Amino acid sequence: MYLPTSSLRVLAGAIVLFLAVGAAQRTALDAQQAPPGADTARADSLAPERVTAERTAQDEVIRNKLQAVFDRVPGLDRVDVTVDAGVVRLEGTVINAGTRTRAVALAAAMDEVVFVDDRIRESTSLEEQLEPTWARLRELGYGTVAKLPLLVVALLIIALAAWLGSLLARWSGPSFLRTRNPFLQGLIRRLVQGIVVVVGIILALDLLDATALVGAVAGTAGLAGLVIGFAFKDIVENYLAGTILAMRQPFAKNDQILVDTFEGKVVRLTPRETILMSVQGNHIRIPNAMIFRSPLINYTRNPLRRFEFDYGVGTTDDLEAAREVAVSTLTAMDGVLADPPPEALVVAIGESSVTMRSMAWVDQREADFLRVRSEAIRSVKKELEEKGFTLPSPEYVIRLQRDPQSKSATAAAAAPAQDRPARTVPADVSVDRAVDEQIEVERRVSDEDDLLDEQPKRS
């Protein structure tokens, strides 16, 4: 019997469908008849293999990441990394302990790392130890060559600043900076020159991107200055005091000053000490810090100076007449100023005398202070004696046995003062220039710096 092709195809499809439905029914029946937990046991049998595979893959990821970091960090390229179940083992060599600590820190910072097993060793090879130094030197050399044009420009800036500073140093500067003192003038010029040069150096370093060096140098200089200040406190204090004294000018050359117990005429003011010459011709060197701290008496700053002296008269004498005699005697003297006028005062009453004090003024530019005072004492005593005033003095009675032939000589020696010939030589009250002349000679032969003005300004 003959069947068409289309009929055969329909029959074959029906058979395949029948077989597929029968297989599905058998599978469902087997699943219903299978014991409970059979699928779970099969899944559990596959879990350890899957977990191990995932852990191994994760360890490999950690190792690859960490090794890639080490290969790019200088000094860690010789460190090998292995990872097992989150435990990182580091092996290899480094050049120092700092690099080793860095490797351990990088490994511990990675995610999923449980523990770091540090087995890194520090290298003792001289070549490996010197390699970083040579690398830095090569880098510095290459950087210097690359910045050579900038370096040339920076040197030109410094040279220009030095030239400009020297030009400003030769200029006397504005009027408020000018001074008669050559030392201070030079100090101001050097200060201006230094500021200009320092500004040029800072600009040059900024051009080279090395301004951090300025901070380092400034910090080092500040620390060094602090140490030097403590070590040489007295010397630094004297130099600072000398600079302040030079600016203030409390005394001038040849001024008569008194500092503490030291008195003399000023020879010079050096950066460290002040040199005086006493009336005996002795040099006195006083530290500037002592002058700055101590009270200072300048007898020459004001050319007018008053002298005074005390003397006694009898308790029965006319005190007003004694005052008039003293005042008239001083007024008539050479070297004593009429304005302000001389004075005579009663200052104390003793057991056997009355103490009086005479005062008068001297222009030290015209007369010598000590000589005028000496002549005033002599003249007042002489006038008081001639006017019959009693000048008390201790009296002693002494009995001596002497040769009769010597009576005439003894009598002549004991003659009263009024019987002796009067003095006719005029008193010398001129200014004493002996110490001044010695000071001028000392200045000519000495090469020490002098901070005092050549022509002091007197008020």
PDB file of C-alpha atoms in Angstrom, residues 310-443:
ATOM      1  CA  ASP A 310      82.497 123.341 102.930  1.00  0.00           C
ATOM      2  CA  TYR A 311      84.391 125.227 105.638  1.00  0.00           C
ATOM      3  CA  GLY A 312      83.825 126.238 109.232  1.00  0.00           C
ATOM      4  CA  VAL A 313      83.759 129.569 111.106  1.00  0.00           C
ATOM      5  CA  GLY A 314      83.614 130.302 114.789  1.00  0.00           C
ATOM      6  CA  THR A 315      80.355 130.113 116.651  1.00  0.00           C
ATOM      7  CA  THR A 316      80.739 133.743 117.730  1.00  0.00           C
ATOM      8  CA  ASP A 317      81.492 135.078 114.229  1.00  0.00           C
ATOM      9  CA  ASP A 318      79.000 137.099 112.187  1.00  0.00           C
ATOM     10  CA  LEU A 319      77.612 134.513 109.783  1.00  0.00           C
ATOM     11  CA  GLU A 320      76.011 137.043 107.453  1.00  0.00           C
ATOM     12  CA  ALA A 321      79.304 138.908 107.127  1.00  0.00           C
ATOM     13  CA  ALA A 322      81.073 135.608 106.456  1.00  0.00           C
ATOM     14  CA  ARG A 323      78.584 134.887 103.670  1.00  0.00           C
ATOM     15  CA  GLU A 324      79.172 138.295 102.100  1.00  0.00           C
ATOM     16  CA  VAL A 325      82.953 137.827 102.208  1.00  0.00           C
ATOM     17  CA  ALA A 326      82.698 134.409 100.523  1.00  0.00           C
ATOM     18  CA  VAL A 327      80.302 135.612  97.809  1.00  0.00           C
ATOM     19  CA  SER A 328      82.305 138.769  97.013  1.00  0.00           C
ATOM     20  CA  THR A 329      85.528 136.762  96.870  1.00  0.00           C
ATOM     21  CA  LEU A 330      84.066 134.232  94.433  1.00  0.00           C
ATOM     22  CA  THR A 331      82.487 136.934  92.285  1.00  0.00           C
ATOM     23  CA  ALA A 332      85.842 138.665  91.835  1.00  0.00           C
ATOM     24  CA  MET A 333      87.633 135.460  90.766  1.00  0.00           C
ATOM     25  CA  ASP A 334      88.660 134.611  87.220  1.00  0.00           C
ATOM     26  CA  GLY A 335      86.779 131.616  85.826  1.00  0.00           C
ATOM     27  CA  VAL A 336      83.716 132.018  88.079  1.00  0.00           C
ATOM     28  CA  LEU A 337      80.532 132.985  86.246  1.00  0.00           C
ATOM     29  CA  ALA A 338      78.510 135.970  87.376  1.00  0.00           C
ATOM     30  CA  ASP A 339      75.332 134.334  86.063  1.00  0.00           C
ATOM     31  CA  PRO A 340      74.330 132.127  87.794  1.00  0.00           C
ATOM     32  CA  PRO A 341      75.831 134.083  90.738  1.00  0.00           C
ATOM     33  CA  PRO A 342      77.943 132.500  93.512  1.00  0.00           C
ATOM     34  CA  GLU A 343      76.256 131.568  96.782  1.00  0.00           C
ATOM     35  CA  ALA A 344      77.197 130.901 100.394  1.00  0.00           C
ATOM     36  CA  LEU A 345      74.926 128.978 102.762  1.00  0.00           C
ATOM     37  CA  VAL A 346      74.973 127.910 106.390  1.00  0.00           C
ATOM     38  CA  VAL A 347      74.501 124.141 106.399  1.00  0.00           C
ATOM     39  CA  ALA A 348      75.242 122.910 109.952  1.00  0.00           C
ATOM     40  CA  ILE A 349      76.080 123.964 113.514  1.00  0.00           C
ATOM     41  CA  GLY A 350      78.698 121.920 115.325  1.00  0.00           C
ATOM     42  CA  GLU A 351      79.981 121.844 118.907  1.00  0.00           C
ATOM     43  CA  SER A 352      82.735 124.373 118.263  1.00  0.00           C
ATOM     44  CA  SER A 353      82.056 125.715 114.734  1.00  0.00           C
ATOM     45  CA  VAL A 354      79.427 126.564 112.161  1.00  0.00           C
ATOM     46  CA  THR A 355      79.705 124.789 108.791  1.00  0.00           C
ATOM     47  CA  MET A 356      79.226 126.943 105.687  1.00  0.00           C
ATOM     48  CA  ARG A 357      79.106 125.935 102.029  1.00  0.00           C
ATOM     49  CA  SER A 358      80.125 128.097  99.069  1.00  0.00           C
ATOM     50  CA  MET A 359      78.952 127.355  95.504  1.00  0.00           C
ATOM     51  CA  ALA A 360      79.808 128.849  92.120  1.00  0.00           C
ATOM     52  CA  TRP A 361      79.519 128.000  88.418  1.00  0.00           C
ATOM     53  CA  VAL A 362      82.290 127.429  85.881  1.00  0.00           C
ATOM     54  CA  ASP A 363      82.157 127.430  82.083  1.00  0.00           C
ATOM     55  CA  GLN A 364      84.312 124.397  81.299  1.00  0.00           C
ATOM     56  CA  ARG A 365      84.997 125.709  77.804  1.00  0.00           C
ATOM     57  CA  GLU A 366      86.771 128.761  79.271  1.00  0.00           C
ATOM     58  CA  ALA A 367      88.283 127.533  82.532  1.00  0.00           C
ATOM     59  CA  ASP A 368      89.350 124.299  84.173  1.00  0.00           C
ATOM     60  CA  PHE A 369      86.869 123.075  86.759  1.00  0.00           C
ATOM     61  CA  LEU A 370      89.353 121.665  89.265  1.00  0.00           C
ATOM     62  CA  ARG A 371      91.698 124.629  89.057  1.00  0.00           C
ATOM     63  CA  VAL A 372      88.901 127.144  89.619  1.00  0.00           C
ATOM     64  CA  ARG A 373      87.613 125.160  92.597  1.00  0.00           C
ATOM     65  CA  SER A 374      91.086 124.952  94.081  1.00  0.00           C
ATOM     66  CA  GLU A 375      91.660 128.696  93.713  1.00  0.00           C
ATOM     67  CA  ALA A 376      88.198 129.418  95.159  1.00  0.00           C
ATOM     68  CA  ILE A 377      88.982 127.457  98.336  1.00  0.00           C
ATOM     69  CA  ARG A 378      92.311 129.242  98.750  1.00  0.00           C
ATOM     70  CA  SER A 379      90.872 132.703  98.124  1.00  0.00           C
ATOM     71  CA  VAL A 380      87.881 132.310 100.471  1.00  0.00           C
ATOM     72  CA  LYS A 381      90.095 131.003 103.265  1.00  0.00           C
ATOM     73  CA  LYS A 382      92.518 133.868 102.822  1.00  0.00           C
ATOM     74  CA  GLU A 383      89.799 136.531 102.817  1.00  0.00           C
ATOM     75  CA  LEU A 384      88.075 135.120 105.865  1.00  0.00           C
ATOM     76  CA  GLU A 385      91.334 135.060 107.804  1.00  0.00           C
ATOM     77  CA  GLU A 386      92.189 138.597 106.761  1.00  0.00           C
ATOM     78  CA  LYS A 387      88.737 139.782 107.877  1.00  0.00           C
ATOM     79  CA  GLY A 388      89.286 138.328 111.330  1.00  0.00           C
ATOM     80  CA  PHE A 389      87.004 135.302 111.075  1.00  0.00           C
ATOM     81  CA  THR A 390      87.992 132.244 113.055  1.00  0.00           C
ATOM     82  CA  LEU A 391      88.550 129.037 111.090  1.00  0.00           C
ATOM     83  CA  PRO A 392      88.272 126.317 113.746  1.00  0.00           C
ATOM     84  CA  SER A 393      90.904 123.598 113.855  1.00  0.00           C
ATOM     85  CA  PRO A 394      91.960 121.007 116.468  1.00  0.00           C
ATOM     86  CA  GLU A 395      94.601 122.445 118.839  1.00  0.00           C
ATOM     87  CA  TYR A 396      97.225 120.489 120.765  1.00  0.00           C
ATOM     88  CA  VAL A 397      99.714 121.780 123.374  1.00  0.00           C
ATOM     89  CA  ILE A 398     103.138 120.292 122.835  1.00  0.00           C
ATOM     90  CA  ARG A 399     106.108 121.155 125.071  1.00  0.00           C
ATOM     91  CA  LEU A 400     109.516 120.645 123.470  1.00  0.00           C
ATOM     92  CA  GLN A 401     112.934 121.185 124.959  1.00  0.00           C
ATOM     93  CA  ARG A 402     115.049 122.933 122.355  1.00  0.00           C
ATOM     94  CA  ASP A 403     118.454 124.550 121.965  1.00  0.00           C
ATOM     95  CA  PRO A 404     118.426 128.286 122.791  1.00  0.00           C
ATOM     96  CA  GLN A 405     120.360 128.991 119.609  1.00  0.00           C
ATOM     97  CA  SER A 406     117.462 127.696 117.521  1.00  0.00           C
ATOM     98  CA  LYS A 407     114.912 130.004 119.082  1.00  0.00           C
ATOM     99  CA  SER A 408     115.253 132.573 116.355  1.00  0.00           C
ATOM    100  CA  ALA A 409     114.624 130.028 113.623  1.00  0.00           C
ATOM    101  CA  THR A 410     111.702 128.545 115.496  1.00  0.00           C
ATOM    102  CA  ALA A 411     110.173 131.945 116.074  1.00  0.00           C
ATOM    103  CA  ALA A 412     110.447 132.786 112.406  1.00  0.00           C
ATOM    104  CA  ALA A 413     108.736 129.526 111.500  1.00  0.00           C
ATOM    105  CA  ALA A 414     105.971 130.176 114.022  1.00  0.00           C
ATOM    106  CA  ALA A 415     105.266 133.691 112.776  1.00  0.00           C
ATOM    107  CA  PRO A 416     101.599 134.324 112.023  1.00  0.00           C
ATOM    108  CA  ALA A 417     100.444 134.036 108.456  1.00  0.00           C
ATOM    109  CA  GLN A 418      99.533 137.689 108.218  1.00  0.00           C
ATOM    110  CA  ASP A 419     103.191 138.652 108.803  1.00  0.00           C
ATOM    111  CA  ARG A 420     104.364 136.639 105.803  1.00  0.00           C
ATOM    112  CA  PRO A 421     104.674 138.252 102.385  1.00  0.00           C
ATOM    113  CA  ALA A 422     101.469 138.187 100.322  1.00  0.00           C
ATOM    114  CA  ARG A 423     101.302 136.085  97.181  1.00  0.00           C
ATOM    115  CA  THR A 424     101.525 138.152  94.008  1.00  0.00           C
ATOM    116  CA  VAL A 425     101.496 135.405  91.333  1.00  0.00           C
ATOM    117  CA  PRO A 426      98.043 135.286  89.667  1.00  0.00           C
ATOM    118  CA  ALA A 427      96.177 131.999  89.865  1.00  0.00           C
ATOM    119  CA  ASP A 428      96.078 129.794  86.745  1.00  0.00           C
ATOM    120  CA  VAL A 429      92.518 128.714  86.011  1.00  0.00           C
ATOM    121  CA  SER A 430      92.970 127.929  82.302  1.00  0.00           C
ATOM    122  CA  VAL A 431      91.574 124.691  80.861  1.00  0.00           C
ATOM    123  CA  ASP A 432      93.882 121.756  81.489  1.00  0.00           C
ATOM    124  CA  ARG A 433      94.642 120.186  78.084  1.00  0.00           C
ATOM    125  CA  ALA A 434      97.184 117.603  79.224  1.00  0.00           C
ATOM    126  CA  VAL A 435      94.808 114.634  79.116  1.00  0.00           C
ATOM    127  CA  ASP A 436      93.229 115.866  75.874  1.00  0.00           C
ATOM    128  CA  GLU A 437      96.617 115.980  74.183  1.00  0.00           C
ATOM    129  CA  GLN A 438      97.386 112.426  75.289  1.00  0.00           C
ATOM    130  CA  ILE A 439      94.006 111.301  73.980  1.00  0.00           C
ATOM    131  CA  GLU A 440      94.741 112.829  70.551  1.00  0.00           C
ATOM    132  CA  VAL A 441      98.076 111.017  70.424  1.00  0.00           C
ATOM    133  CA  GLU A 442      96.379 107.741  71.376  1.00  0.00           C
ATOM    134  CA  ARG A 443      93.787 108.165  68.620  1.00  0.00           C
TER     135      ARG A 443
END
